[in-house]
CSV table of C-alpha atoms in Angstrom, one decimal:
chain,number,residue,atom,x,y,z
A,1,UNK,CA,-56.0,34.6,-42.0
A,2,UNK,CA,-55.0,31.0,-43.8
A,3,UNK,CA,-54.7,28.3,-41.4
A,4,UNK,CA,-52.2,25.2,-43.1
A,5,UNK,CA,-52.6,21.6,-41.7
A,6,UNK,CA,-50.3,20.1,-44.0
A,7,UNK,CA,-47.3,20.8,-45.4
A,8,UNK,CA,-44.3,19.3,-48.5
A,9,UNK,CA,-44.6,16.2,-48.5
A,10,UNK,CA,-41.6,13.5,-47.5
A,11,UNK,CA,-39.8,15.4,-45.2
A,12,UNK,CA,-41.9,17.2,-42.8
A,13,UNK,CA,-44.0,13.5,-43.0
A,14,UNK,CA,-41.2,11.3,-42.1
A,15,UNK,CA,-39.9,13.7,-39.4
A,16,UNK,CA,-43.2,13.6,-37.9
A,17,UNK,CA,-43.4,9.9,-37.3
A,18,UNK,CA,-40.2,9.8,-35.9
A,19,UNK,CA,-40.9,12.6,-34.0
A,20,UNK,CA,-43.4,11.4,-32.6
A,21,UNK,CA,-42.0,8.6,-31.0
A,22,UNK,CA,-40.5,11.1,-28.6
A,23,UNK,CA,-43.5,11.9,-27.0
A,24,UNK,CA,-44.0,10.8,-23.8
A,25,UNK,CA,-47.1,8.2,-23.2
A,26,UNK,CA,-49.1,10.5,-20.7
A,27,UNK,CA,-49.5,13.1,-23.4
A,28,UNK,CA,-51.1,10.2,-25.7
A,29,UNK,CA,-54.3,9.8,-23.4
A,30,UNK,CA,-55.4,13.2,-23.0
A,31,UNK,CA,-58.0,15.4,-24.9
A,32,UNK,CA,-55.5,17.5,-27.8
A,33,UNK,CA,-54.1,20.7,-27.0
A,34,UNK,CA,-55.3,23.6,-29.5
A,35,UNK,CA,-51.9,24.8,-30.4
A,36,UNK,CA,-51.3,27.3,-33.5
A,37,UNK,CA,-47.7,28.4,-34.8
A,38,UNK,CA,-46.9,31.9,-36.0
A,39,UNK,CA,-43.7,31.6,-38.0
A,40,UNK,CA,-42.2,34.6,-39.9
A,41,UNK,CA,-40.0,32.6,-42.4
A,42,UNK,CA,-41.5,29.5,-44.2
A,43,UNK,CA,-41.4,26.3,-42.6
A,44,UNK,CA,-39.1,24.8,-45.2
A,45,UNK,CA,-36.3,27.3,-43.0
A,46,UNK,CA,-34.1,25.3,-40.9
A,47,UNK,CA,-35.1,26.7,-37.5
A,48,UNK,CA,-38.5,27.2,-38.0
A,49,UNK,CA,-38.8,23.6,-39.4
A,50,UNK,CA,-37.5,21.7,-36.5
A,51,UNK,CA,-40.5,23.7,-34.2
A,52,UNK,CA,-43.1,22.5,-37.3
A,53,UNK,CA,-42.0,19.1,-37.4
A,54,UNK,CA,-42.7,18.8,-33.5
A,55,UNK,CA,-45.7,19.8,-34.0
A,56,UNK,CA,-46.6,17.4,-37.2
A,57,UNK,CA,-45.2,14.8,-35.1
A,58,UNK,CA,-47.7,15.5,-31.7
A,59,UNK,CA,-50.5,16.2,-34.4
A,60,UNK,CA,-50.1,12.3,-36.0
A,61,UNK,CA,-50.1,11.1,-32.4
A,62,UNK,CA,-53.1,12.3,-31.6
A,63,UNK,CA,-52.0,14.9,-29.2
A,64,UNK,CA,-52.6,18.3,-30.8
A,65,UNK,CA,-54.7,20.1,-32.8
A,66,UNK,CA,-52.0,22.2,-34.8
A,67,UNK,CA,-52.4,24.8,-37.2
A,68,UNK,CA,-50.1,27.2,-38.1
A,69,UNK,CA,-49.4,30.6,-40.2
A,70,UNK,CA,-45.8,31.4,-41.9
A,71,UNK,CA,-44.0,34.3,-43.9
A,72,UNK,CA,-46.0,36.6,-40.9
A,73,UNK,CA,-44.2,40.3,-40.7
A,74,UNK,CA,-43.2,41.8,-37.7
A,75,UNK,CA,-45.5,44.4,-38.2
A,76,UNK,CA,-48.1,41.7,-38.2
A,77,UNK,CA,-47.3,39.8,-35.9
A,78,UNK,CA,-49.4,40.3,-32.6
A,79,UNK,CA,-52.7,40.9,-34.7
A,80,UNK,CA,-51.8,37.1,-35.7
A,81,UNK,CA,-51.5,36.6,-32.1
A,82,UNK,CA,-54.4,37.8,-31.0
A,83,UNK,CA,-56.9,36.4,-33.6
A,84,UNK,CA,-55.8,32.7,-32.8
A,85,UNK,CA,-55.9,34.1,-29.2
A,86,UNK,CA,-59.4,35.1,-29.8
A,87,UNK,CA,-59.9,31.8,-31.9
A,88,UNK,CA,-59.2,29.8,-28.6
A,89,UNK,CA,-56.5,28.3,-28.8
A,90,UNK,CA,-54.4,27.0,-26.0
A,91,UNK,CA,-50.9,27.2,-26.6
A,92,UNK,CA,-49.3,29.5,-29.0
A,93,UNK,CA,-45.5,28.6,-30.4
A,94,UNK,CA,-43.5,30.8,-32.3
A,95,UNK,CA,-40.3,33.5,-32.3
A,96,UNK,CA,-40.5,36.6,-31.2
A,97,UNK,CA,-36.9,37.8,-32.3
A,98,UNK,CA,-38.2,41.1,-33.3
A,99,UNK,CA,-41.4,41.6,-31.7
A,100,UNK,CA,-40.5,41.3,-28.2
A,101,UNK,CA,-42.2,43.6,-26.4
A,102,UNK,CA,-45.4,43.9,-28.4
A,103,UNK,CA,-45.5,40.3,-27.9
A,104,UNK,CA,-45.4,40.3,-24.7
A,105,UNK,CA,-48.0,43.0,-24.3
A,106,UNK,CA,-50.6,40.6,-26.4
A,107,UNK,CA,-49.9,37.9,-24.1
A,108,UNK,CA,-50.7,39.8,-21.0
A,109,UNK,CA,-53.9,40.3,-22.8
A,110,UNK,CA,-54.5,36.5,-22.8
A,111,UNK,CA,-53.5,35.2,-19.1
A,112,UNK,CA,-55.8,31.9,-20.1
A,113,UNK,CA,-53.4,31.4,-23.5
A,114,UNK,CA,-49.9,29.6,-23.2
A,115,UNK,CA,-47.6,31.7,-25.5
A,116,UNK,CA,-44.5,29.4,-26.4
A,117,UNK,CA,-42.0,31.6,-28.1
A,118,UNK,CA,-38.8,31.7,-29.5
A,119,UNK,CA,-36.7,34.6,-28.0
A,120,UNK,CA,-33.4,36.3,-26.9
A,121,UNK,CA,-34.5,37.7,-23.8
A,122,UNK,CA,-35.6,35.9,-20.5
A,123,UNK,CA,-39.1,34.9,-19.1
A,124,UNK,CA,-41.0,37.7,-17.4
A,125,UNK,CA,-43.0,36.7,-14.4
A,126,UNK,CA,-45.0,40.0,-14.9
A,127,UNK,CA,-46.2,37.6,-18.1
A,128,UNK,CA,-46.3,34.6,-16.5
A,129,UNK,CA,-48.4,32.8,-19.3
A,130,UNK,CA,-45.4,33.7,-22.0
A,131,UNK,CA,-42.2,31.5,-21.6
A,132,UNK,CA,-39.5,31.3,-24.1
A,133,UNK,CA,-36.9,28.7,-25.6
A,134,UNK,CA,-34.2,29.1,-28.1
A,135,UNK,CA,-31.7,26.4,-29.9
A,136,UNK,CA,-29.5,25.7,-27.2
A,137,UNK,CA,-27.6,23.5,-29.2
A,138,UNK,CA,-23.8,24.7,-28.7
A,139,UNK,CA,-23.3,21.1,-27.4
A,140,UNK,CA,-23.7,19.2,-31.1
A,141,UNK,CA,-22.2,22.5,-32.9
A,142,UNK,CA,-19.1,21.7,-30.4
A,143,UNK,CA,-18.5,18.3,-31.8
A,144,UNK,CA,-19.5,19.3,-36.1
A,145,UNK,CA,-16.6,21.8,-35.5
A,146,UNK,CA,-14.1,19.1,-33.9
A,147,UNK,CA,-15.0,16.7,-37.5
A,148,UNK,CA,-14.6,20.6,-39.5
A,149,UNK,CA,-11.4,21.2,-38.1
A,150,UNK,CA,-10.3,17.3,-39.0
A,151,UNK,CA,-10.9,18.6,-42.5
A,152,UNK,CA,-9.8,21.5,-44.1
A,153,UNK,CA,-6.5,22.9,-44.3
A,154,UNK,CA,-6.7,25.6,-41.8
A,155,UNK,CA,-9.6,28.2,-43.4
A,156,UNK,CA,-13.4,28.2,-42.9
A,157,UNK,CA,-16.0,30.3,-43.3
A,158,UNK,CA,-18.9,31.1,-42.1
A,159,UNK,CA,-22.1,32.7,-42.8
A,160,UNK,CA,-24.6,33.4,-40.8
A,161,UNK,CA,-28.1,35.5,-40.6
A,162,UNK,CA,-28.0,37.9,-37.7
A,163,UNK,CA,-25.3,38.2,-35.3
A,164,UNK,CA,-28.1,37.4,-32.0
A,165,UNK,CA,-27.6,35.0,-29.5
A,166,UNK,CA,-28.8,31.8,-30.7
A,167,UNK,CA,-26.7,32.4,-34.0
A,168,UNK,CA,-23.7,33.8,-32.2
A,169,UNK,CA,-23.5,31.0,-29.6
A,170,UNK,CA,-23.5,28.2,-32.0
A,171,UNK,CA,-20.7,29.8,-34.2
A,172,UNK,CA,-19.0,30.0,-30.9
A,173,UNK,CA,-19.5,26.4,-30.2
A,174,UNK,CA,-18.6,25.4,-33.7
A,175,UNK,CA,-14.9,27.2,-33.2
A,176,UNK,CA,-14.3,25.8,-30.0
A,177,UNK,CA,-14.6,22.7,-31.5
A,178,UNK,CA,-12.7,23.2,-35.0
A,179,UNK,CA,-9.8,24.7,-32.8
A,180,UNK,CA,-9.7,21.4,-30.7
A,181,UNK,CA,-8.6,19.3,-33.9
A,182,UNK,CA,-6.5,22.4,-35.3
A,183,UNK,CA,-6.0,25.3,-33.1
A,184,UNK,CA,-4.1,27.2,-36.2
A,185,UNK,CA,-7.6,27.8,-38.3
A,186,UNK,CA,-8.5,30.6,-39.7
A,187,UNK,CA,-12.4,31.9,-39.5
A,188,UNK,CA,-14.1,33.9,-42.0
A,189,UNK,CA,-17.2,35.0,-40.7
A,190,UNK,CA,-19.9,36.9,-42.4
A,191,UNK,CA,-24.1,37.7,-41.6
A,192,UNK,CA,-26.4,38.2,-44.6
A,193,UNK,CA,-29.0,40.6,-42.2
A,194,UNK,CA,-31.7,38.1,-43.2
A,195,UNK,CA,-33.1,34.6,-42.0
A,196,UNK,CA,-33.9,33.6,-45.4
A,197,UNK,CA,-32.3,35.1,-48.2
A,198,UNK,CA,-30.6,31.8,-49.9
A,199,UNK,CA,-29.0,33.4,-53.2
A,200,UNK,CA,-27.5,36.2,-50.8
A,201,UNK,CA,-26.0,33.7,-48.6
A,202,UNK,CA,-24.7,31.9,-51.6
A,203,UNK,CA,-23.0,34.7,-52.6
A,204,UNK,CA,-21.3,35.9,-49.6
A,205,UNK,CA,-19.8,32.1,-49.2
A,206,UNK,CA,-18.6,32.7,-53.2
A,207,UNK,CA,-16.4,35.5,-51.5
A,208,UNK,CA,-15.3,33.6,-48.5
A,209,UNK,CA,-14.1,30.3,-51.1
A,210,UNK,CA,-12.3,33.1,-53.3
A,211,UNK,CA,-10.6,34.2,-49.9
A,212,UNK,CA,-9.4,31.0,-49.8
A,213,UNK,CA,-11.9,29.2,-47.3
A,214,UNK,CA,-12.0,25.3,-47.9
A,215,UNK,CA,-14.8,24.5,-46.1
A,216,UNK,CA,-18.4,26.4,-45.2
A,217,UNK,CA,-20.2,26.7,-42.0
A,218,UNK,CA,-23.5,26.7,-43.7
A,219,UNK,CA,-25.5,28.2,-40.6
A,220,UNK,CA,-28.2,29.7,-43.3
A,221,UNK,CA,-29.7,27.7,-46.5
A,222,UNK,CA,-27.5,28.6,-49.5
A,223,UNK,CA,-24.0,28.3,-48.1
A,224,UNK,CA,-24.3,24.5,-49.1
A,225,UNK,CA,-24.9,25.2,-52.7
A,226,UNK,CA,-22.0,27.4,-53.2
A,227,UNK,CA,-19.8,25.0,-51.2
A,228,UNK,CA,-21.1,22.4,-54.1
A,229,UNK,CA,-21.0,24.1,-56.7
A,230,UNK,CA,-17.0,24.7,-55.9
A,231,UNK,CA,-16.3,21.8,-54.2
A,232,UNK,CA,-15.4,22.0,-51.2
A,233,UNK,CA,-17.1,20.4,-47.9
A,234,UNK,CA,-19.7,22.2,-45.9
A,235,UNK,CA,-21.0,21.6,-42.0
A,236,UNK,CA,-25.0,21.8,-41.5
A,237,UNK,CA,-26.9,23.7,-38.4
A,238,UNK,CA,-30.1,22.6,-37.0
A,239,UNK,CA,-31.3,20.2,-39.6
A,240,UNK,CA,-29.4,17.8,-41.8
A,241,UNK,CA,-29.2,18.4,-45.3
A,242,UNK,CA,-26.9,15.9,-46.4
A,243,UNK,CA,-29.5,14.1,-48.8
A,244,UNK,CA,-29.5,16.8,-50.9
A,245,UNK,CA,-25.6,17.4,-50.8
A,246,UNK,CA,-24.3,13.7,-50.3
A,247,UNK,CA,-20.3,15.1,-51.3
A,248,UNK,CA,-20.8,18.0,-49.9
A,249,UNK,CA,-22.0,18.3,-46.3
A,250,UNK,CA,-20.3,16.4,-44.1
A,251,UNK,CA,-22.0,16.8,-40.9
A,252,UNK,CA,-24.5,18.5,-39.3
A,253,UNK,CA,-25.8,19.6,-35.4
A,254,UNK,CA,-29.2,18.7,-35.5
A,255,UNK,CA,-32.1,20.7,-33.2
A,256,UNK,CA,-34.9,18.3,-31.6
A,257,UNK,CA,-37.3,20.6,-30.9
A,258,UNK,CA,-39.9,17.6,-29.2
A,259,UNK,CA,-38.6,17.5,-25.5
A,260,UNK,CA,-39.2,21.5,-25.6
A,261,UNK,CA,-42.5,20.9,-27.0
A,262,UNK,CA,-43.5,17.6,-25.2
A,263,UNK,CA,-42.8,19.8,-21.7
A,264,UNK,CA,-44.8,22.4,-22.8
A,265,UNK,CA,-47.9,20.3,-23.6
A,266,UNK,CA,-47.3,18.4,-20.5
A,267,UNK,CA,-47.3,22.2,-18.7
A,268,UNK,CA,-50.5,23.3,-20.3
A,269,UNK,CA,-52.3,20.0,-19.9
A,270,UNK,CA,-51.4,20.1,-16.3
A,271,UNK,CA,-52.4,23.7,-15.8
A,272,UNK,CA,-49.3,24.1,-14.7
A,273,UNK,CA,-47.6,26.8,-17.9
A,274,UNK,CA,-45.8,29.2,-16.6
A,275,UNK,CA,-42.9,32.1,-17.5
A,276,UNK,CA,-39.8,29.7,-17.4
A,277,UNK,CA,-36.9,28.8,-19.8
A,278,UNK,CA,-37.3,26.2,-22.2
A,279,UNK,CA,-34.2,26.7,-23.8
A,280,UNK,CA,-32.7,24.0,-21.3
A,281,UNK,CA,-34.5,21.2,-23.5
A,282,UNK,CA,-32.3,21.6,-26.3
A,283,UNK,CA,-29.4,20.3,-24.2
A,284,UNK,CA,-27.5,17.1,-25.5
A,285,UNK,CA,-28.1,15.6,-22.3
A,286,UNK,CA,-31.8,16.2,-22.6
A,287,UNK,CA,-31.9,14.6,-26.1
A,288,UNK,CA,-32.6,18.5,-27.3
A,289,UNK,CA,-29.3,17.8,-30.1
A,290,UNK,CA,-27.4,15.4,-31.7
A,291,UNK,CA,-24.6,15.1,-34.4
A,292,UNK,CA,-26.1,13.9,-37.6
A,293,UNK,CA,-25.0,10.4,-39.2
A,294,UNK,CA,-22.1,10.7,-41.3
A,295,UNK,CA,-24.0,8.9,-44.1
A,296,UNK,CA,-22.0,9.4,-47.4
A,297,UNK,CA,-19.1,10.7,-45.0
A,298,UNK,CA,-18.6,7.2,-43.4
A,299,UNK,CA,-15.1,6.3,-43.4
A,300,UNK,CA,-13.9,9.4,-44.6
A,301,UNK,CA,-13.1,11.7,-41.4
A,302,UNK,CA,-10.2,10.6,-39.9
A,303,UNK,CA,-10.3,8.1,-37.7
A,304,UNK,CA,-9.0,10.2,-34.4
A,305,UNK,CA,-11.2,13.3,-35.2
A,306,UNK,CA,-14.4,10.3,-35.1
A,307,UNK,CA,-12.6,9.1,-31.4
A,308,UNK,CA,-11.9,12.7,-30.0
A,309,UNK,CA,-15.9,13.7,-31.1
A,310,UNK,CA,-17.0,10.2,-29.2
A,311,UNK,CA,-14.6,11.6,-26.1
A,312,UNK,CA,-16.4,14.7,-25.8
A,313,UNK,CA,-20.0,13.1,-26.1
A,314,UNK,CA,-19.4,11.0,-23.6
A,315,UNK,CA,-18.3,13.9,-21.3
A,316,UNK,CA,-21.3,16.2,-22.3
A,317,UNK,CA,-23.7,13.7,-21.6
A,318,UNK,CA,-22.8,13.1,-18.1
A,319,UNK,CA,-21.9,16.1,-17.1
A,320,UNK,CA,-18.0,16.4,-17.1
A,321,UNK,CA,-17.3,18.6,-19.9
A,322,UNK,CA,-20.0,21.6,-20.6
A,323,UNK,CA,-19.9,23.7,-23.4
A,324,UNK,CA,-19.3,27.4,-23.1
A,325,UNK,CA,-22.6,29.4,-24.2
A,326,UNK,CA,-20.8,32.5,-25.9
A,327,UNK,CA,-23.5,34.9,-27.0
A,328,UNK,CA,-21.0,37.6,-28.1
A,329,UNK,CA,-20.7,38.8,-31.8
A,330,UNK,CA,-18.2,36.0,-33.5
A,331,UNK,CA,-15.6,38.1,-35.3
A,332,UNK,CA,-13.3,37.0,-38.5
A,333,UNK,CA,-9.9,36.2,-37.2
């Protein structure tokens, strides 16, 4: 197996150092946590990114000795498991999508391993070493939809890679809040059957724009490049990729994956780990999300979209106003 320590340049290195400004101060005095990631898409994907640049961030600070494996199969997955397991490592992070119960069978090999993972089912106190998080971040996908529906003329589309939980929840959010600025839009929505398949998610937003969508719900990496290409405007998930679409994408719901990774750390070096939901980090409230800057978009959403966004922040954050966690299939209307 190939261990990688480092990883493309400018981005994962600048997220780190913010990142790591996150971390709380007791984590900075105590010995580093042995923590290995098992990712089965590369870390350049959006989801899997945000969970690596965590981890960058707690390595710079001192805090962690992180290594990690990507492109890991299925099929492969719990061997990879068990030889960083075996290696001793302490906590194990990663997504278990579509390896849950084999997963779950390695960790109950392990009791003395922390297994961190990614998943669409809820903690198991028969494995009480394995506890699980997803991107709960309906809350920032809420407020790009309420700027998306200030925007187009009433027809978006949307593309997404599997219709699970954590992808369904966020389109949910994302038409909640596009309906609050224009209740009259129409939705196009679409999933490629694959987490990282850029041309074919390029292709099936090409169909959506000839259907007449005027703006792209780019929930997987390629929907952006078509948007470009054809000119029309495009809403990020989970990281923001405006840089590299400044007239394109005009805002994004960003994932912070280091409260969910600083309160794991803290768990372990406490001896404290146990089967629990971490998903609750992502939260706005616990700084979990965020809208992204407008950047190149400054000035150019209109003026009580921006007010009716600020609104609804303010009412998430303390409390008033939560958004509705939908986890059912999103459908085309």
């Amino acid at each position: 197996m190939t261990y990688s320590t480092t990883r493309r340049g400018l981005l994962m290195g600048a997220g780190a150092v913010l990142g790591a400004g996150l971390m709380p101060d007791l984590l900075r005095a105590q010995t580093p946590v042995k923590v290995a990631g098992i990712y089965t898409v590369p870390v350049e994907q959006q989801w899997v990114g945000r969970i690596h640049l965590a981890a960058e961030a707690a390595k710079a600070a001192g805090q962690v000795d992180y290594s990690f494996t990507e492109n890991v199969s299925n099929t492969d997955y719990p061997r990879v498991m068990r030889e960083y397991a075996e290696a001793g490592v302490q906590l194990i992070v990663g997504e278990i999508f579509g390896v849950e119960q084999e997963a779950r069978e390695v960790a109950a090999d392990y009791p003395d391993v922390a297994f961190l993972m990614g998943s669409s089912f809820p903690p198991d106190d028969a494995v009480p070493n394995l506890a699980v998080f997803d991107n709960y971040i309906q809350d920032a996908s809420y407020l790009s939809g309420i700027i998306a529906g200030s925007m187009t003329k009433g027809n978006i589309g949307m593309v997404g890679g599997f219709p699970i939980p954590e992808v369904n929840r966020l389109m949910h959010a994302f038409m909640a809040g596009a309906r609050e600025a224009n209740p009259d839009i129409t939705f196009q929505v679409s999933f490629i059957g694959s987490w990282f398949d850029p041309p074919k998610a390029k292709e099936t937003a090409f169909a959506m724009i000839e259907n007449g969508a005027d703006m792209l719900y780019a929930e997987r990496f390629g929907v952006s490049d078509a948007a470009m290409e054809k000119g029309i405007l495009a809403i990020g998930n989970v990281i923001d990729t405006q840089a590299d679409y400044p007239e394109t994408v005009v805002a994004s719901a960003i994932w912070h994956f280091e409260p969910t990774f600083a309160a794991a750390l803290a768990a372990v070096q406490a001896g404290a780990f146990k089967a629990d939901n971490y998903g609750v980090y992502s939260y706005m409230k616990e700084g979990g999300c965020s809208l992204a800057p407008l950047g190149t978009f400054e000035g150019k959403v209109p003026a009580e979209a921006l007010a009716l966004v600020a609104e609804k922040e303010a009412a998430i954050k303390d409390g008033s106003l939560v958004v509705e966690v939908n986890d059912t299939e999103p459908k085309s209307s």
